[in-house]
Tab-separated table of C-alpha atoms and ligand atoms in Angstrom:
chain	number	residue	atom	x	y	z
V	1	UNK	CA	-8.247	0.732	1.174
V	2	UNK	CA	-5.303	-0.926	1.046
V	3	UNK	CA	-1.938	-0.907	2.212
V	4	UNK	CA	-0.274	-1.058	-1.734
V	5	UNK	CA	-3.423	1.674	-2.640
V	6	UNK	CA	-2.862	4.299	0.563
V	7	UNK	CA	0.504	3.981	-0.502
V	8	UNK	CA	0.756	4.786	-4.477
V	9	UNK	CA	-1.616	7.978	-2.905
V	10	UNK	CA	1.173	9.408	-0.386
V	11	UNK	CA	3.529	8.992	-3.061
V	12	UNK	CA	1.448	10.766	-6.072
V	13	UNK	CA	1.333	13.586	-3.278
V	14	UNK	CA	4.617	13.567	-3.006
V	15	UNK	CA	5.726	12.959	-5.774
V	16	UNK	CA	3.328	16.352	-7.093
V	17	UNK	CA	3.980	18.615	-4.083
V	18	UNK	CA	8.368	17.449	-5.635
V	19	UNK	CA	8.111	18.065	-8.983
V	20	UNK	CA	6.064	21.713	-8.814
V	21	UNK	CA	8.729	23.178	-5.791
V	22	UNK	CA	11.422	22.564	-7.850
V	23	UNK	CA	9.606	22.687	-11.377
V	24	UNK	CA	11.012	19.697	-12.392
V	25	UNK	CA	9.557	17.188	-15.602
V	26	UNK	CA	8.430	14.308	-15.579
V	27	UNK	CA	5.199	14.307	-13.665
V	28	UNK	CA	3.142	11.861	-15.923
V	29	UNK	CA	6.234	9.216	-15.835
V	30	UNK	CA	6.769	8.671	-12.122
V	31	UNK	CA	2.137	8.520	-12.403
V	32	UNK	CA	2.693	6.055	-15.067
V	33	UNK	CA	4.777	3.183	-12.418
V	34	UNK	CA	3.769	4.640	-9.171
V	35	UNK	CA	0.998	1.721	-9.072
V	36	UNK	CA	3.425	-0.637	-9.021
V	37	UNK	CA	6.414	0.775	-6.766
V	38	UNK	CA	3.533	1.086	-4.137
V	39	UNK	CA	3.451	-3.022	-5.051
V	40	UNK	CA	6.865	-3.495	-6.054
V	41	UNK	CA	7.327	-2.213	-1.385
V	42	UNK	CA	4.318	-2.816	0.073
V	43	UNK	CA	3.091	-6.535	-1.040
V	44	UNK	CA	6.882	-8.121	-3.030
V	45	UNK	CA	9.837	-6.899	-2.314
V	46	UNK	CA	12.309	-8.400	0.431
V	47	UNK	CA	14.113	-5.787	2.163
V	48	UNK	CA	15.063	-3.859	5.380
V	49	UNK	CA	15.401	0.061	5.799
V	50	UNK	CA	17.232	-0.206	8.945
V	51	UNK	CA	20.105	-1.973	6.986
V	52	UNK	CA	19.496	-1.303	3.064
V	53	UNK	CA	22.208	-3.350	2.158
V	54	UNK	CA	21.546	-6.886	4.000
V	55	UNK	CA	23.463	-9.210	1.145
V	56	UNK	CA	18.968	-11.722	1.572
V	57	UNK	CA	17.690	-7.989	0.142
V	58	UNK	CA	16.181	-8.355	-3.354
V	59	UNK	CA	17.300	-5.816	-5.998
V	60	UNK	CA	15.121	-2.968	-7.376
V	61	UNK	CA	16.029	-0.912	-10.397
V	62	UNK	CA	14.397	1.766	-11.889
V	63	UNK	CA	15.417	2.066	-15.158
V	64	UNK	CA	13.182	4.778	-16.992
V	65	UNK	CA	15.842	6.641	-14.233
V	66	UNK	CA	13.877	9.995	-15.477
V	67	UNK	CA	10.653	8.686	-13.744
V	68	UNK	CA	13.156	9.425	-9.865
V	69	UNK	CA	10.934	10.972	-7.962
V	70	UNK	CA	8.218	8.155	-7.375
V	71	UNK	CA	11.522	5.689	-6.120
V	72	UNK	CA	12.161	8.909	-3.316
V	73	UNK	CA	8.667	9.050	-3.122
V	74	UNK	CA	8.444	5.722	-2.098
V	75	UNK	CA	11.550	5.005	-0.279
V	76	UNK	CA	11.103	7.975	2.087
V	77	UNK	CA	7.244	6.935	2.767
V	78	UNK	CA	8.556	3.408	3.311
V	79	UNK	CA	10.829	4.527	5.890
V	80	UNK	CA	14.478	4.013	4.203
V	81	UNK	CA	14.876	8.711	5.041
V	82	UNK	CA	12.112	10.956	5.974
V	83	UNK	CA	9.466	12.641	3.161
V	84	UNK	CA	11.051	15.809	4.498
V	85	UNK	CA	13.766	15.279	3.246
V	86	UNK	CA	11.685	14.984	0.176
V	87	UNK	CA	11.823	18.231	-0.184
V	88	UNK	CA	15.138	18.615	-1.095
V	89	UNK	CA	14.603	17.159	-4.120
V	90	UNK	CA	16.542	18.635	-7.942
V	91	UNK	CA	17.308	21.592	-5.473
V	92	UNK	CA	21.046	22.520	-5.901
V	93	UNK	CA	23.214	20.594	-4.802
V	94	UNK	CA	20.390	17.794	-3.741
V	95	UNK	CA	21.573	14.265	-3.333
V	96	UNK	CA	18.265	13.766	-4.637
V	97	UNK	CA	18.753	14.937	-8.388
V	98	UNK	CA	15.413	14.611	-11.411
V	99	UNK	CA	17.416	11.524	-12.954
V	100	UNK	CA	17.655	8.961	-9.693
V	101	UNK	CA	20.565	8.388	-8.365
V	102	UNK	CA	22.299	6.176	-5.169
V	103	UNK	CA	24.935	8.391	-4.053
V	104	UNK	CA	24.148	9.235	-0.109
V	105	UNK	CA	20.535	8.030	-1.086
V	106	UNK	CA	19.914	4.123	0.861
V	107	UNK	CA	17.894	2.286	-0.554
V	108	UNK	CA	18.597	3.030	-4.392
V	109	UNK	CA	20.401	0.624	-6.015
V	110	UNK	CA	22.574	2.440	-8.508
V	111	UNK	CA	22.212	5.884	-10.795
V	112	UNK	CA	20.244	5.400	-14.347
V	113	UNK	CA	18.190	8.077	-16.888
V	114	UNK	CA	20.519	7.219	-19.623
V	115	UNK	CA	18.134	4.949	-21.631
V	116	UNK	CA	18.652	1.553	-22.112
V	117	UNK	CA	21.306	0.584	-19.043
V	118	UNK	CA	19.088	-0.084	-16.413
V	119	UNK	CA	18.168	-3.561	-18.043
V	120	UNK	CA	22.055	-3.995	-18.147
V	121	UNK	CA	23.365	-4.334	-14.850
V	122	UNK	CA	19.530	-6.136	-13.818
V	123	UNK	CA	20.920	-9.214	-15.698
V	124	UNK	CA	23.808	-8.486	-14.336
V	125	UNK	CA	23.528	-8.413	-11.005
V	126	UNK	CA	20.617	-11.914	-12.074
V	127	UNK	CA	23.462	-13.653	-12.713
V	128	UNK	CA	25.877	-12.777	-9.807
V	129	UNK	CA	23.649	-13.760	-7.878
V	130	UNK	CA	22.069	-16.643	-9.238
V	131	UNK	CA	26.341	-17.862	-9.528
V	132	UNK	CA	25.835	-17.221	-5.681
V	133	UNK	CA	23.208	-18.983	-4.891
V	134	UNK	CA	21.162	-16.132	-3.503
V	135	UNK	CA	18.036	-16.561	-3.008
V	136	UNK	CA	17.619	-13.110	-3.909
V	137	UNK	CA	15.140	-11.779	-6.582
V	138	UNK	CA	16.031	-9.184	-9.205
V	139	UNK	CA	13.330	-6.341	-10.764
V	140	UNK	CA	13.600	-4.011	-13.526
V	141	UNK	CA	10.711	-1.151	-14.760
V	142	UNK	CA	11.947	-0.165	-17.699
V	143	UNK	CA	10.126	2.565	-19.902
V	144	UNK	CA	8.414	1.223	-23.243
V	145	UNK	CA	10.014	4.497	-25.524
V	146	UNK	CA	12.713	2.517	-23.237
V	147	UNK	CA	12.807	-0.252	-25.565
V	148	UNK	CA	13.300	1.285	-28.659
V	149	UNK	CA	17.062	1.037	-28.028
V	150	UNK	CA	18.701	-1.719	-28.144
V	151	UNK	CA	20.588	-2.493	-25.584
V	152	UNK	CA	18.183	-3.543	-24.102
V	153	UNK	CA	17.296	-6.478	-26.041
V	154	UNK	CA	20.749	-7.800	-25.206
V	155	UNK	CA	20.469	-7.785	-22.382
V	156	UNK	CA	16.536	-8.907	-23.302
V	157	UNK	CA	18.589	-11.963	-24.675
V	158	UNK	CA	21.499	-12.301	-22.055
V	159	UNK	CA	18.418	-13.569	-19.635
V	160	UNK	CA	17.445	-15.500	-21.451
V	161	UNK	CA	20.924	-17.248	-21.541
V	162	UNK	CA	21.601	-17.785	-18.551
V	163	UNK	CA	17.967	-18.987	-17.467
V	164	UNK	CA	18.240	-15.703	-14.926
V	165	UNK	CA	14.899	-17.338	-13.137
V	166	UNK	CA	15.730	-14.792	-10.297
V	167	UNK	CA	14.615	-11.704	-13.034
V	168	UNK	CA	11.498	-9.952	-13.479
V	169	UNK	CA	11.592	-6.600	-15.557
V	170	UNK	CA	8.139	-4.960	-16.251
V	171	UNK	CA	7.902	-2.577	-18.581
V	172	UNK	CA	5.781	0.557	-18.123
V	173	UNK	CA	3.096	-0.240	-21.037
V	174	UNK	CA	1.732	3.497	-21.519
V	175	UNK	CA	1.843	3.697	-24.917
V	176	UNK	CA	4.132	7.326	-24.491
V	177	UNK	CA	6.530	8.464	-24.944
V	178	UNK	CA	8.771	12.062	-24.440
V	179	UNK	CA	8.080	13.184	-28.015
V	180	UNK	CA	4.805	11.109	-28.590
V	181	UNK	CA	2.674	8.019	-29.128
V	182	UNK	CA	5.373	4.425	-28.941
V	183	UNK	CA	3.736	3.905	-32.068
V	184	UNK	CA	4.096	6.590	-34.082
V	185	UNK	CA	7.554	7.389	-33.121
V	186	UNK	CA	8.887	3.310	-32.596
V	187	UNK	CA	5.894	1.581	-33.419
V	188	UNK	CA	6.873	-2.037	-31.248
V	189	UNK	CA	4.248	-3.659	-32.611
V	190	UNK	CA	3.625	-7.404	-30.363
V	191	UNK	CA	5.736	-6.024	-27.581
V	192	UNK	CA	4.801	-8.763	-26.094
V	193	UNK	CA	4.920	-11.070	-28.143
V	194	UNK	CA	8.547	-10.423	-28.810
V	195	UNK	CA	9.222	-10.970	-25.237
V	196	UNK	CA	8.576	-14.289	-25.419
V	197	UNK	CA	10.136	-14.245	-28.397
V	198	UNK	CA	13.467	-14.042	-26.806
V	199	UNK	CA	12.508	-16.463	-23.774
V	200	UNK	CA	10.875	-14.786	-21.434
V	201	UNK	CA	8.048	-16.276	-19.286
V	202	UNK	CA	5.698	-13.065	-20.421
V	203	UNK	CA	2.545	-11.283	-18.515
V	204	UNK	CA	-0.056	-9.031	-19.140
V	205	UNK	CA	-2.011	-7.080	-17.037
V	206	UNK	CA	-3.117	-3.850	-15.859
V	207	UNK	CA	-0.787	-1.885	-14.408
V	208	UNK	CA	-2.538	0.037	-12.548
V	209	UNK	CA	-4.816	-2.905	-11.668
V	210	UNK	CA	-2.778	-4.195	-7.737
V	211	UNK	CA	-3.798	-7.021	-7.769
V	212	UNK	CA	-3.398	-7.832	-11.092
V	213	UNK	CA	0.027	-6.957	-10.867
V	214	UNK	CA	0.224	-9.069	-7.163
V	215	UNK	CA	-0.345	-11.670	-8.284
V	216	UNK	CA	1.793	-11.482	-12.028
V	217	UNK	CA	5.032	-10.683	-9.520
V	218	UNK	CA	4.027	-13.836	-7.701
V	219	UNK	CA	4.332	-15.937	-10.402
V	220	UNK	CA	7.341	-18.258	-10.458
V	221	UNK	CA	8.956	-19.841	-13.822
V	222	UNK	CA	12.452	-21.165	-15.015
V	223	UNK	CA	13.220	-18.548	-17.427
V	224	UNK	CA	13.196	-14.827	-16.763
V	225	UNK	CA	10.359	-13.168	-16.613
V	226	UNK	CA	8.905	-10.494	-18.496
V	227	UNK	CA	5.399	-8.472	-16.680
V	228	UNK	CA	4.206	-6.114	-19.429
V	229	UNK	CA	2.254	-3.818	-17.503
V	230	UNK	CA	-0.731	-1.370	-19.874
V	231	UNK	CA	-0.255	1.783	-17.335
V	232	UNK	CA	-1.557	5.225	-17.325
V	233	UNK	CA	1.095	8.071	-18.062
V	234	UNK	CA	-0.270	10.841	-15.659
V	235	UNK	CA	-2.669	7.948	-13.845
V	236	UNK	CA	-4.358	8.850	-10.923
V	237	UNK	CA	-4.820	13.315	-11.796
V	238	UNK	CA	-7.444	13.302	-15.574
V	239	UNK	CA	-5.677	15.931	-17.164
V	240	UNK	CA	-2.740	14.144	-17.300
V	241	UNK	CA	-3.941	11.424	-18.036
V	242	UNK	CA	-1.909	10.949	-21.551
V	243	UNK	CA	-1.633	14.521	-22.053
V	244	UNK	CA	2.023	14.131	-23.538
V	245	UNK	CA	2.451	17.294	-22.173
V	246	UNK	CA	2.959	16.443	-18.779
V	247	UNK	CA	5.413	14.728	-19.701
V	248	UNK	CA	7.308	17.695	-19.587
V	249	UNK	CA	5.465	20.467	-17.997
V	250	UNK	CA	5.262	20.873	-14.008
V	251	UNK	CA	2.613	21.688	-12.444
V	252	UNK	CA	1.682	25.378	-11.233
V	253	UNK	CA	-1.382	26.723	-9.194
V	254	UNK	CA	-4.509	25.784	-10.474
V	255	UNK	CA	-2.970	22.733	-12.644
V	256	UNK	CA	-1.498	22.435	-8.272
V	257	UNK	CA	-4.348	22.166	-6.749
V	258	UNK	CA	-6.904	20.741	-8.907
V	259	UNK	CA	-3.968	18.142	-8.879
V	260	UNK	CA	-4.125	17.927	-4.828
V	261	UNK	CA	-7.638	18.097	-4.821
V	262	UNK	CA	-8.158	14.606	-7.238
V	263	UNK	CA	-5.003	13.056	-5.070
V	264	UNK	CA	-6.588	13.681	-1.964
V	265	UNK	CA	-10.115	12.636	-3.569
V	266	UNK	CA	-9.183	9.413	-3.944
V	267	UNK	CA	-9.460	6.675	-1.741
V	268	UNK	CA	-10.062	3.503	-4.122
P	301	TPP	C1	20.301	7.338	-24.221
P	301	TPP	C2	18.541	8.377	-23.781
P	301	TPP	N1	17.661	9.033	-24.457
P	301	TPP	C3	17.276	9.798	-24.206
P	301	TPP	C4	16.837	9.976	-23.247
P	301	TPP	C5	16.199	11.408	-23.355
P	301	TPP	N2	15.105	10.801	-23.430
P	301	TPP	C6	14.631	10.824	-20.843
P	301	TPP	S1	12.074	10.504	-21.272
P	301	TPP	C7	12.525	9.594	-21.902
P	301	TPP	C8	11.091	8.994	-23.011
P	301	TPP	C9	11.323	7.481	-22.643
P	301	TPP	O1	10.254	6.702	-22.721
P	301	TPP	P1	9.265	6.177	-21.858
P	301	TPP	O2	10.427	5.010	-21.841
P	301	TPP	O3	8.245	5.362	-22.360
P	301	TPP	O4	8.836	7.523	-20.652
P	301	TPP	P2	7.902	6.944	-20.698
P	301	TPP	O5	6.966	7.523	-21.589
P	301	TPP	O6	7.141	6.484	-19.238
P	301	TPP	O7	7.870	8.645	-19.036
P	301	TPP	C10	12.990	10.704	-23.453
P	301	TPP	C11	13.507	10.390	-24.563
P	301	TPP	C12	17.754	9.641	-22.050
P	301	TPP	N3	17.019	9.690	-21.218
P	301	TPP	N4	18.291	8.509	-22.165
């Protein structure tokens, strides 16, 4: 197994334990983007676990902040803090809130959770870095349901207007949102074409395939970039995959045992 796959496997197992212990939600949302995070933190982002505020670091923002468990687990697994601390996830008084928080959590840039805001922060941070002539790159993951928010498209206009070639938006295109399928609730019709028409250099990939993720993230462009990452919500646990129940349901008892067994058996 290559490093990013080992990391993804560990993160999924951490998330399962965290969310089950805390009776929290959004496990399928976390599994959907685990492979994206694993490649970002294994092969792409510049960061220093001993100096999280290093000026030249790349910036990562999770705009769909409800999947924060996967970010905390990834940061712990790469060494920003101990994996033991993940046991506090979503407990009373914990700094690891259900929607991702930067307060006291090294490696998290901004708190998110109210959908449609993280991408606006990302364009602002990318513009600031361009003005400063910084080599730092900005990456942001948005949900496809999150693309129902008008502020996502305001940010898309802004990214093109200011030619933010240091910015990559990754859309976690799992075709689900909280209450149903995206195409039934608010159809996104030709999402890739939409991003292209907003002036973004856009590619569409299998967002659970590490090689495809890596090569999409290594592209260079004079335009802001968008990766429409076709993912599977709940990826990694057969009974959670494409099953809306697992947006909110927490895995207990047999569900927990069966999910853990599947994740531990994964040697892809
Ligand atoms: C502004 C705002 N409205 C509603 C919610 C409640 N909410 C949490 S997750 C979610 C679904 C988001 O869908 P998507 O972005 O596709 O995420 P995924 O399906 O990948 O979890 C909603 C509506 C929210 N967090 N913020």
